[in-house]
């Protein structure tokens, strides 16, 4: 028996922050951002609009598409690195908002690979007899951006995507998920403060340690290689070729990364779901957000072969293959 995605949903906040807006905030330009990243604008949550708010909207859509009641859910997983607060899990807040009283709920922290990590848990849970698992990727990255650091703040945005996973029929469903991590590279992308190493303090805030730091250039090179390796691993494990892939839904970090991965794989750009020009990098939300858009645009049909791949802080990298 395979597990299968029964419905998808997504949500982005209303406020648009364009590259022109960013030009007024840091020493950058629309031309630099577009040329180096492909990003034109991103969405920002309103003050007080939290990870659980975005995630709840996306989840409600996914449940409606799947025709599953919240009360039927066995488990809710929220992939995020920008949860409502350190305690409790954002998944518990969403469980309450949805009225999913029978569902266990917890968060998964694997940065931009969080959605694929959570999807693999959902897959295993359904295969061991549970009926419905809600997987949400939701991020309010704007709250961990240093809006004085042009190297990071132009890249990220806020958003959420969700899927309902249940039992598949026939050969269709999630064919495989592969997960990887290498903690030796943990300082390439990290938030130094606010945890148990450097707890919140006035000194921590003064040093701006609550914000994300990233070695972008080093990350770029590793991203291209790990995304390619992960994609190939997924195809090899299922004895599939690149030609058979109907749609590649990658983590949306940088258009140049996607282009390089596509070239290495020999995959034409028109078979890649790309929305980073409008939303930037939304970390764990990026794959489910792009997937939901592709489903709604009719790019994903019964029987379509979908390849997923991501990389991110940790470092983590991951891939998956779905026969829709
Ligand atoms: O989900 C995973 C998250 N991480 C990533 O995806 C990061 C992957 N890395 C990248 O996407 C790219 O490395 C960046 C977009 C972050 C940077 O692009 P780059 O082509 O690697 O630029 P760079 O870091 O080598 O910087 C080139 C120049 C530098 O100036 P100098 O030293 O040559 O004078 C930077 O200071 O560009 C400068 N720069 C900027 N200029 C205008 C860096 N950020 C900006 C900016 N606007 N926003």
Tab-separated table of C-alpha atoms and ligand atoms in Angstrom:
chain	number	residue	atom	x	y	z
A	1	UNK	CA	0.000	0.000	0.000
A	2	UNK	CA	1.186	3.501	-0.844
A	3	UNK	CA	0.273	6.770	0.795
A	4	UNK	CA	-1.034	9.527	-1.411
A	5	UNK	CA	-1.623	13.291	-1.383
A	6	UNK	CA	-5.406	13.707	-1.318
A	7	UNK	CA	-5.567	17.504	-1.379
A	8	UNK	CA	-3.337	20.587	-1.373
A	9	UNK	CA	-3.717	24.158	-0.123
A	10	UNK	CA	-1.665	27.303	0.322
A	11	UNK	CA	-1.784	30.802	1.681
A	12	UNK	CA	0.369	33.921	1.369
A	13	UNK	CA	-0.072	37.155	3.324
A	14	UNK	CA	-1.501	40.160	1.471
A	15	UNK	CA	1.413	42.586	1.854
A	16	UNK	CA	3.798	42.605	-1.094
A	17	UNK	CA	7.390	43.789	-0.578
A	18	UNK	CA	8.930	44.551	-3.964
A	19	UNK	CA	12.579	44.903	-4.860
A	20	UNK	CA	11.887	48.628	-5.291
A	21	UNK	CA	10.700	48.727	-1.659
A	22	UNK	CA	13.926	47.017	-0.579
A	23	UNK	CA	15.987	49.620	-2.455
A	24	UNK	CA	14.679	52.125	0.129
A	25	UNK	CA	15.735	49.889	3.053
A	26	UNK	CA	19.231	48.566	2.190
A	27	UNK	CA	21.975	49.251	-0.386
A	28	UNK	CA	20.591	47.024	-3.108
A	29	UNK	CA	18.899	47.305	-6.488
A	30	UNK	CA	16.112	45.573	-8.360
A	31	UNK	CA	18.650	44.725	-11.078
A	32	UNK	CA	21.047	42.994	-8.624
A	33	UNK	CA	18.288	40.987	-6.938
A	34	UNK	CA	16.680	39.871	-10.209
A	35	UNK	CA	19.982	39.005	-11.856
A	36	UNK	CA	21.463	37.125	-8.861
A	37	UNK	CA	18.315	35.461	-7.539
A	38	UNK	CA	15.326	35.778	-9.914
A	39	UNK	CA	13.229	37.217	-7.073
A	40	UNK	CA	11.018	40.249	-7.871
A	41	UNK	CA	8.808	40.430	-4.799
A	42	UNK	CA	7.913	38.536	-1.645
A	43	UNK	CA	4.993	38.515	0.808
A	44	UNK	CA	5.224	39.732	4.395
A	45	UNK	CA	2.924	38.740	7.237
A	46	UNK	CA	1.082	41.589	8.961
A	47	UNK	CA	2.186	42.439	12.511
A	48	UNK	CA	0.733	39.739	14.745
A	49	UNK	CA	0.034	37.401	11.822
A	50	UNK	CA	1.796	34.248	13.004
A	51	UNK	CA	2.981	30.959	11.556
A	52	UNK	CA	-0.178	29.204	12.813
A	53	UNK	CA	-2.402	31.798	11.066
A	54	UNK	CA	-0.765	31.167	7.689
A	55	UNK	CA	-0.688	27.409	8.290
A	56	UNK	CA	-4.344	27.244	9.315
A	57	UNK	CA	-5.489	28.959	6.086
A	58	UNK	CA	-3.417	26.566	3.949
A	59	UNK	CA	-4.635	23.560	5.955
A	60	UNK	CA	-8.305	24.507	5.589
A	61	UNK	CA	-7.888	24.614	1.808
A	62	UNK	CA	-6.066	21.290	1.709
A	63	UNK	CA	-8.758	19.629	3.865
A	64	UNK	CA	-11.513	21.006	1.617
A	65	UNK	CA	-9.721	19.755	-1.520
A	66	UNK	CA	-9.171	16.343	0.054
A	67	UNK	CA	-12.784	16.238	1.310
A	68	UNK	CA	-11.475	15.251	4.728
A	69	UNK	CA	-12.918	16.655	7.964
A	70	UNK	CA	-10.481	18.041	10.541
A	71	UNK	CA	-12.060	15.641	13.052
A	72	UNK	CA	-10.828	12.707	10.919
A	73	UNK	CA	-7.143	13.663	11.140
A	74	UNK	CA	-4.817	11.324	13.050
A	75	UNK	CA	-1.744	13.543	13.009
A	76	UNK	CA	-0.785	17.141	12.232
A	77	UNK	CA	2.832	17.944	11.378
A	78	UNK	CA	4.054	21.501	10.925
A	79	UNK	CA	7.415	21.950	9.231
A	80	UNK	CA	8.744	25.339	10.310
A	81	UNK	CA	11.710	27.228	11.700
A	82	UNK	CA	9.590	30.278	12.550
A	83	UNK	CA	6.875	28.818	14.791
A	84	UNK	CA	4.533	30.985	16.849
A	85	UNK	CA	6.753	30.589	19.940
A	86	UNK	CA	9.355	28.090	21.260
A	87	UNK	CA	6.585	26.358	23.234
A	88	UNK	CA	4.124	24.821	22.499
A	89	UNK	CA	4.388	23.318	19.019
A	90	UNK	CA	2.684	25.454	16.365
A	91	UNK	CA	0.957	22.229	15.244
A	92	UNK	CA	-0.953	22.212	18.565
A	93	UNK	CA	-2.250	25.724	17.932
A	94	UNK	CA	-3.373	24.714	14.438
A	95	UNK	CA	-4.965	21.516	15.799
A	96	UNK	CA	-7.067	23.693	18.120
A	97	UNK	CA	-7.986	26.185	15.367
A	98	UNK	CA	-9.096	23.377	13.046
A	99	UNK	CA	-10.954	21.485	15.786
A	100	UNK	CA	-8.941	18.365	14.960
A	101	UNK	CA	-9.580	16.830	18.347
A	102	UNK	CA	-8.398	13.299	17.511
A	103	UNK	CA	-5.094	14.400	15.995
A	104	UNK	CA	-1.675	14.194	17.599
A	105	UNK	CA	0.346	17.298	16.737
A	106	UNK	CA	4.005	18.290	16.625
A	107	UNK	CA	6.465	20.441	14.706
A	108	UNK	CA	9.366	19.306	12.547
A	109	UNK	CA	12.521	21.388	12.325
A	110	UNK	CA	14.518	20.673	9.175
A	111	UNK	CA	14.582	24.177	7.677
A	112	UNK	CA	13.905	24.246	3.920
A	113	UNK	CA	13.742	20.421	3.854
A	114	UNK	CA	11.128	20.423	6.614
A	115	UNK	CA	8.216	19.690	4.301
A	116	UNK	CA	9.916	16.600	2.834
A	117	UNK	CA	10.973	15.394	6.307
A	118	UNK	CA	7.361	15.806	7.507
A	119	UNK	CA	5.987	14.151	4.373
A	120	UNK	CA	8.181	11.099	5.037
A	121	UNK	CA	6.742	10.823	8.571
A	122	UNK	CA	3.218	11.125	7.151
A	123	UNK	CA	4.010	8.458	4.556
A	124	UNK	CA	5.247	6.045	7.245
A	125	UNK	CA	2.304	6.831	9.534
A	126	UNK	CA	-0.264	6.113	6.822
A	127	UNK	CA	1.555	2.935	5.770
A	128	UNK	CA	1.322	1.663	9.347
A	129	UNK	CA	-2.461	1.945	9.332
A	130	UNK	CA	-3.424	5.530	10.158
A	131	UNK	CA	-5.923	7.219	7.868
A	132	UNK	CA	-5.200	10.904	7.460
A	133	UNK	CA	-2.159	13.070	8.197
A	134	UNK	CA	-2.060	16.827	7.618
A	135	UNK	CA	1.389	18.120	6.633
A	136	UNK	CA	1.918	21.881	6.688
A	137	UNK	CA	4.961	23.959	5.780
A	138	UNK	CA	4.495	27.430	7.228
A	139	UNK	CA	7.023	30.203	7.687
A	140	UNK	CA	7.134	33.817	8.774
A	141	UNK	CA	10.730	34.308	7.660
A	142	UNK	CA	10.327	38.102	7.884
A	143	UNK	CA	10.583	37.773	11.693
A	144	UNK	CA	14.084	36.254	11.542
A	145	UNK	CA	15.425	38.582	8.836
A	146	UNK	CA	17.916	41.270	9.727
A	147	UNK	CA	16.411	44.088	7.684
A	148	UNK	CA	19.799	45.850	7.686
A	149	UNK	CA	21.593	42.855	6.100
A	150	UNK	CA	21.239	43.009	2.311
A	151	UNK	CA	22.854	39.568	1.934
A	152	UNK	CA	19.854	37.818	3.476
A	153	UNK	CA	16.828	40.105	3.716
A	154	UNK	CA	16.251	40.289	-0.047
A	155	UNK	CA	15.946	36.505	-0.333
A	156	UNK	CA	13.171	35.360	1.980
A	157	UNK	CA	9.401	35.692	2.258
A	158	UNK	CA	6.397	34.464	4.251
A	159	UNK	CA	3.864	31.827	3.211
A	160	UNK	CA	2.362	28.421	3.863
A	161	UNK	CA	1.438	25.277	1.979
A	162	UNK	CA	-0.332	22.135	3.148
A	163	UNK	CA	-1.236	18.642	1.991
A	164	UNK	CA	-3.502	15.921	3.359
A	165	UNK	CA	-1.932	12.479	3.120
A	166	UNK	CA	-4.058	9.325	3.118
A	167	UNK	CA	-4.147	5.836	1.623
A	168	UNK	CA	-3.395	5.449	-2.083
A	169	UNK	CA	-4.971	3.150	-4.601
A	170	UNK	CA	-3.185	1.013	-7.191
A	171	UNK	CA	0.350	2.090	-7.945
A	172	UNK	CA	-0.228	5.804	-7.482
A	173	UNK	CA	1.028	7.750	-4.484
A	174	UNK	CA	4.314	8.634	-2.798
A	175	UNK	CA	6.889	6.330	-4.426
A	176	UNK	CA	9.847	7.310	-2.249
A	177	UNK	CA	11.373	9.963	-0.022
A	178	UNK	CA	15.091	10.225	0.708
A	179	UNK	CA	16.390	12.391	3.554
A	180	UNK	CA	19.947	13.535	4.332
A	181	UNK	CA	21.774	15.773	6.807
A	182	UNK	CA	25.329	16.907	7.494
A	183	UNK	CA	25.580	18.799	10.777
A	184	UNK	CA	29.224	19.572	10.145
A	185	UNK	CA	27.931	22.365	7.876
A	186	UNK	CA	25.506	23.746	10.467
A	187	UNK	CA	27.054	27.217	10.539
A	188	UNK	CA	26.383	27.940	6.843
A	189	UNK	CA	22.825	29.033	7.668
A	190	UNK	CA	21.835	29.570	11.285
A	191	UNK	CA	20.199	31.757	13.892
A	192	UNK	CA	22.761	32.078	16.705
A	193	UNK	CA	20.572	33.501	19.482
A	194	UNK	CA	17.316	32.779	21.237
A	195	UNK	CA	17.981	29.094	21.947
A	196	UNK	CA	19.835	27.341	24.759
A	197	UNK	CA	23.318	28.285	23.476
A	198	UNK	CA	22.703	32.025	23.635
A	199	UNK	CA	19.347	32.587	25.369
A	200	UNK	CA	17.445	35.795	24.742
A	201	UNK	CA	18.995	38.752	26.570
A	202	UNK	CA	19.501	42.453	26.000
A	203	UNK	CA	23.071	41.719	24.971
A	204	UNK	CA	21.906	39.091	22.469
A	205	UNK	CA	19.453	41.561	20.945
A	206	UNK	CA	22.079	44.314	20.804
A	207	UNK	CA	24.304	41.961	18.779
A	208	UNK	CA	21.348	41.094	16.484
A	209	UNK	CA	21.869	37.385	17.137
A	210	UNK	CA	18.131	36.663	16.850
A	211	UNK	CA	18.439	37.008	13.069
A	212	UNK	CA	19.454	34.502	10.413
A	213	UNK	CA	23.097	34.516	9.279
A	214	UNK	CA	24.074	32.894	6.027
A	215	UNK	CA	27.233	32.188	4.049
A	216	UNK	CA	25.392	32.538	0.760
A	217	UNK	CA	28.196	31.830	-1.653
A	218	UNK	CA	29.310	28.585	0.030
A	219	UNK	CA	25.699	27.481	0.388
A	220	UNK	CA	25.072	28.120	-3.312
A	221	UNK	CA	27.701	25.649	-4.483
A	222	UNK	CA	26.581	22.920	-2.092
A	223	UNK	CA	22.928	23.565	-2.960
A	224	UNK	CA	23.447	22.838	-6.645
A	225	UNK	CA	25.306	19.596	-5.955
A	226	UNK	CA	22.998	18.278	-3.206
A	227	UNK	CA	19.842	19.102	-5.204
A	228	UNK	CA	21.212	17.275	-8.222
A	229	UNK	CA	22.370	14.291	-6.127
A	230	UNK	CA	19.032	14.113	-4.299
A	231	UNK	CA	17.060	14.265	-7.555
A	232	UNK	CA	19.186	11.517	-9.134
A	233	UNK	CA	18.917	9.355	-6.010
A	234	UNK	CA	15.115	9.627	-6.151
A	235	UNK	CA	14.954	8.673	-9.828
A	236	UNK	CA	17.460	5.813	-9.515
A	237	UNK	CA	15.610	4.328	-6.538
A	238	UNK	CA	12.481	4.086	-8.690
A	239	UNK	CA	14.228	3.059	-11.914
A	240	UNK	CA	12.961	6.262	-13.561
A	241	UNK	CA	14.643	8.591	-16.043
A	242	UNK	CA	14.612	12.391	-16.153
A	243	UNK	CA	12.543	12.188	-19.370
A	244	UNK	CA	9.714	10.555	-17.422
A	245	UNK	CA	9.401	13.462	-14.968
A	246	UNK	CA	6.306	15.546	-15.766
A	247	UNK	CA	7.008	18.248	-13.194
A	248	UNK	CA	9.965	19.027	-10.942
A	249	UNK	CA	8.882	20.949	-7.835
A	250	UNK	CA	12.111	22.130	-6.186
A	251	UNK	CA	12.735	24.212	-3.084
A	252	UNK	CA	12.603	27.827	-4.300
A	253	UNK	CA	15.844	29.459	-3.143
A	254	UNK	CA	17.455	31.058	-6.172
A	255	UNK	CA	16.630	30.878	-9.882
A	256	UNK	CA	20.316	30.417	-10.696
A	257	UNK	CA	20.402	27.321	-8.459
A	258	UNK	CA	17.310	25.913	-10.190
A	259	UNK	CA	18.750	26.642	-13.629
A	260	UNK	CA	22.063	24.960	-12.774
A	261	UNK	CA	20.300	21.885	-11.336
A	262	UNK	CA	18.006	21.696	-14.375
A	263	UNK	CA	20.990	21.880	-16.733
A	264	UNK	CA	22.888	19.167	-14.859
A	265	UNK	CA	19.821	16.911	-14.870
A	266	UNK	CA	18.957	17.692	-18.487
A	267	UNK	CA	15.503	18.870	-17.499
A	268	UNK	CA	13.888	21.702	-19.528
A	269	UNK	CA	12.814	24.736	-17.517
A	270	UNK	CA	9.188	24.393	-18.659
A	271	UNK	CA	8.951	21.213	-16.598
A	272	UNK	CA	9.969	23.018	-13.387
A	273	UNK	CA	7.503	24.711	-11.038
A	274	UNK	CA	8.933	28.156	-10.330
A	275	UNK	CA	7.297	30.814	-8.179
A	276	UNK	CA	10.242	32.380	-6.370
A	277	UNK	CA	9.919	35.502	-8.534
A	278	UNK	CA	6.687	36.264	-6.609
A	279	UNK	CA	7.357	34.743	-3.171
A	280	UNK	CA	11.138	34.492	-2.669
A	281	UNK	CA	12.422	31.711	-0.450
A	282	UNK	CA	9.699	30.641	1.992
A	283	UNK	CA	11.810	27.821	3.496
A	284	UNK	CA	9.630	24.858	4.553
A	285	UNK	CA	6.602	26.379	2.807
A	286	UNK	CA	8.234	26.633	-0.594
A	287	UNK	CA	7.586	23.125	-1.967
A	288	UNK	CA	3.957	22.748	-0.783
A	289	UNK	CA	3.208	26.305	-1.965
A	290	UNK	CA	4.641	25.619	-5.429
A	291	UNK	CA	2.947	22.214	-5.531
A	292	UNK	CA	-0.447	23.688	-4.690
A	293	UNK	CA	-0.065	26.353	-7.375
A	294	UNK	CA	0.860	23.680	-9.929
A	295	UNK	CA	-2.155	21.544	-8.957
A	296	UNK	CA	-4.492	24.550	-9.249
A	297	UNK	CA	-2.971	25.539	-12.588
A	298	UNK	CA	-3.737	22.061	-13.952
A	299	UNK	CA	-0.038	21.184	-14.347
A	300	UNK	CA	-0.510	18.085	-12.178
A	301	UNK	CA	-2.894	15.398	-13.393
A	302	UNK	CA	-3.800	11.875	-12.348
A	303	UNK	CA	-0.757	9.743	-13.196
A	304	UNK	CA	1.702	12.697	-13.469
A	305	UNK	CA	5.198	11.938	-12.211
A	306	UNK	CA	6.311	14.614	-9.759
A	307	UNK	CA	9.876	15.000	-8.534
A	308	UNK	CA	10.550	17.008	-5.366
A	309	UNK	CA	13.959	18.143	-4.081
A	310	UNK	CA	15.173	20.515	-1.390
A	311	UNK	CA	18.225	21.659	0.549
A	312	UNK	CA	18.621	23.981	3.483
A	313	UNK	CA	20.044	24.777	6.903
A	314	UNK	CA	21.478	21.869	8.800
A	315	UNK	CA	22.659	21.232	6.181
A	316	UNK	CA	19.813	19.050	5.109
A	317	UNK	CA	18.849	17.830	1.658
A	318	UNK	CA	16.043	15.596	0.516
A	319	UNK	CA	14.015	14.358	-2.429
A	320	UNK	CA	10.781	12.581	-3.198
A	321	UNK	CA	8.882	11.078	-6.109
A	322	UNK	CA	5.101	11.031	-6.398
A	323	UNK	CA	2.921	9.295	-8.984
A	324	UNK	CA	-0.133	11.587	-8.746
B	1	LIG	O1	17.099	27.820	1.446
B	1	LIG	C1	18.496	27.855	1.454
B	1	LIG	C2	18.891	29.257	1.677
B	1	LIG	N1	20.121	29.701	1.124
B	1	LIG	C3	20.367	29.936	-0.161
B	1	LIG	O2	19.679	29.559	-1.057
B	1	LIG	C4	21.588	30.736	-0.446
B	1	LIG	C5	22.255	30.367	-1.702
B	1	LIG	N2	23.098	31.466	-2.136
B	1	LIG	C6	22.650	32.422	-2.979
B	1	LIG	O3	21.510	32.391	-3.393
B	1	LIG	C7	23.633	33.485	-3.429
B	1	LIG	O4	24.917	33.137	-2.952
B	1	LIG	C8	23.241	34.901	-2.949
B	1	LIG	C9	22.045	35.385	-3.714
B	1	LIG	C10	22.974	34.901	-1.462
B	1	LIG	C11	24.390	35.875	-3.226
B	1	LIG	O5	24.717	35.853	-4.620
B	1	LIG	P1	26.234	35.714	-5.070
B	1	LIG	O6	26.256	35.808	-6.542
B	1	LIG	O7	26.776	34.455	-4.418
B	1	LIG	O8	26.877	37.002	-4.491
B	1	LIG	P2	28.077	37.151	-3.439
B	1	LIG	O9	27.658	36.718	-2.070
B	1	LIG	O10	29.308	36.531	-4.022
B	1	LIG	O11	28.246	38.708	-3.428
B	1	LIG	C12	28.668	39.441	-4.589
B	1	LIG	C13	28.640	40.905	-4.286
B	1	LIG	C14	29.304	41.260	-2.972
B	1	LIG	O12	29.956	42.494	-3.127
B	1	LIG	P3	31.546	42.541	-3.335
B	1	LIG	O13	32.144	41.902	-2.118
B	1	LIG	O14	31.819	41.772	-4.585
B	1	LIG	O15	31.820	44.001	-3.464
B	1	LIG	C15	28.149	41.445	-2.028
B	1	LIG	O16	28.450	42.314	-0.962
B	1	LIG	O17	27.272	41.331	-4.167
B	1	LIG	C16	27.110	42.049	-2.941
B	1	LIG	N3	25.760	41.858	-2.473
B	1	LIG	C17	24.739	42.650	-2.848
B	1	LIG	N4	24.682	43.722	-3.658
B	1	LIG	C18	23.486	44.306	-3.847
B	1	LIG	C19	25.281	40.909	-1.647
B	1	LIG	N5	23.961	41.065	-1.464
B	1	LIG	C20	23.603	42.142	-2.200
B	1	LIG	C21	22.379	42.809	-2.409
B	1	LIG	N6	22.349	43.872	-3.241
B	1	LIG	N7	21.234	42.391	-1.851
